[in-house]
Amino acid sequence: MNGEFDEHNDSVISADVLLQAAELMNDSLREKVHAELAPCTNDQFVQRYCQLDPSFADTM
C-alpha cells in the first residue's frame, strides 16, 4: 500500500459505509491514516486503519 490513488480502482467499501465507520474510529488514528495516505481508496484507508487498530476489523 503506497497511498497512491488509482481512479480506475473501484473501492469495495462505499463512501456511505466509510462515513459510518469513521464515527466509530479513534480520531487520532483516523487523522494519522488520512495524513499518511490521502488521496487513497476507501479500501486502502480502512486496511491501513485496521493495521493500526486490529480490533476495528471486527467492526467492519
CSV table of C-alpha atoms in Angstrom, one decimal:
chain,number,residue,atom,x,y,z
A,1,MET,CA,0.0,0.0,0.0
A,2,ASN,CA,1.7,3.1,-1.1
A,3,GLY,CA,-1.0,5.7,-0.7
A,4,GLU,CA,-1.3,6.4,-4.4
A,5,PHE,CA,-4.8,6.9,-5.6
A,6,ASP,CA,-5.9,4.9,-8.7
A,7,GLU,CA,-9.0,6.4,-10.1
A,8,HIS,CA,-9.7,3.2,-12.0
A,9,ASN,CA,-9.7,1.0,-8.9
A,10,ASP,CA,-13.2,0.8,-7.5
A,11,SER,CA,-13.5,0.5,-3.8
A,12,VAL,CA,-15.4,-2.3,-2.2
A,13,ILE,CA,-16.2,0.0,0.7
A,14,SER,CA,-18.6,2.7,-0.3
A,15,ALA,CA,-18.4,6.3,0.8
A,16,ASP,CA,-21.5,5.9,2.9
A,17,VAL,CA,-20.1,2.9,4.8
A,18,LEU,CA,-16.8,4.7,5.3
A,19,LEU,CA,-18.6,7.7,6.8
A,20,GLN,CA,-20.5,5.5,9.2
A,21,ALA,CA,-17.3,3.6,10.1
A,22,ALA,CA,-15.5,6.9,10.7
A,23,GLU,CA,-17.9,7.6,13.5
A,24,LEU,CA,-16.6,4.6,15.4
A,25,MET,CA,-12.9,5.2,14.7
A,26,ASN,CA,-10.4,6.8,17.1
A,27,ASP,CA,-10.0,10.4,16.0
A,28,SER,CA,-6.2,10.4,16.3
A,29,LEU,CA,-5.7,7.2,14.3
A,30,ARG,CA,-8.2,8.3,11.7
A,31,GLU,CA,-6.3,11.6,11.2
A,32,LYS,CA,-3.0,9.7,11.1
A,33,VAL,CA,-4.1,7.4,8.4
A,34,HIS,CA,-5.6,10.4,6.4
A,35,ALA,CA,-2.2,12.2,6.7
A,36,GLU,CA,-0.3,9.1,5.6
A,37,LEU,CA,-2.4,8.0,2.6
A,38,ALA,CA,-4.7,10.7,1.2
A,39,PRO,CA,-5.6,10.6,-1.6
A,40,CYS,CA,-6.4,6.9,-1.5
A,41,THR,CA,-9.3,4.5,-2.0
A,42,ASN,CA,-11.7,3.7,0.9
A,43,ASP,CA,-10.4,0.2,0.9
A,44,GLN,CA,-6.8,1.4,1.3
A,45,PHE,CA,-7.8,3.7,4.1
A,46,VAL,CA,-9.7,1.0,6.1
A,47,GLN,CA,-6.9,-1.5,5.5
A,48,ARG,CA,-4.3,0.8,7.0
A,49,TYR,CA,-6.6,1.9,9.8
A,50,CYS,CA,-7.1,-1.8,10.7
A,51,GLN,CA,-3.3,-2.3,10.7
A,52,LEU,CA,-3.0,0.4,13.4
A,53,ASP,CA,-6.2,-0.8,15.3
A,54,PRO,CA,-6.6,-4.5,14.6
A,55,SER,CA,-9.7,-4.8,16.7
A,56,PHE,CA,-11.5,-2.4,14.4
A,57,ALA,CA,-11.6,-5.2,11.7
A,58,ASP,CA,-14.3,-6.8,13.8
A,59,THR,CA,-16.4,-3.7,13.4
A,60,MET,CA,-16.2,-3.9,9.6
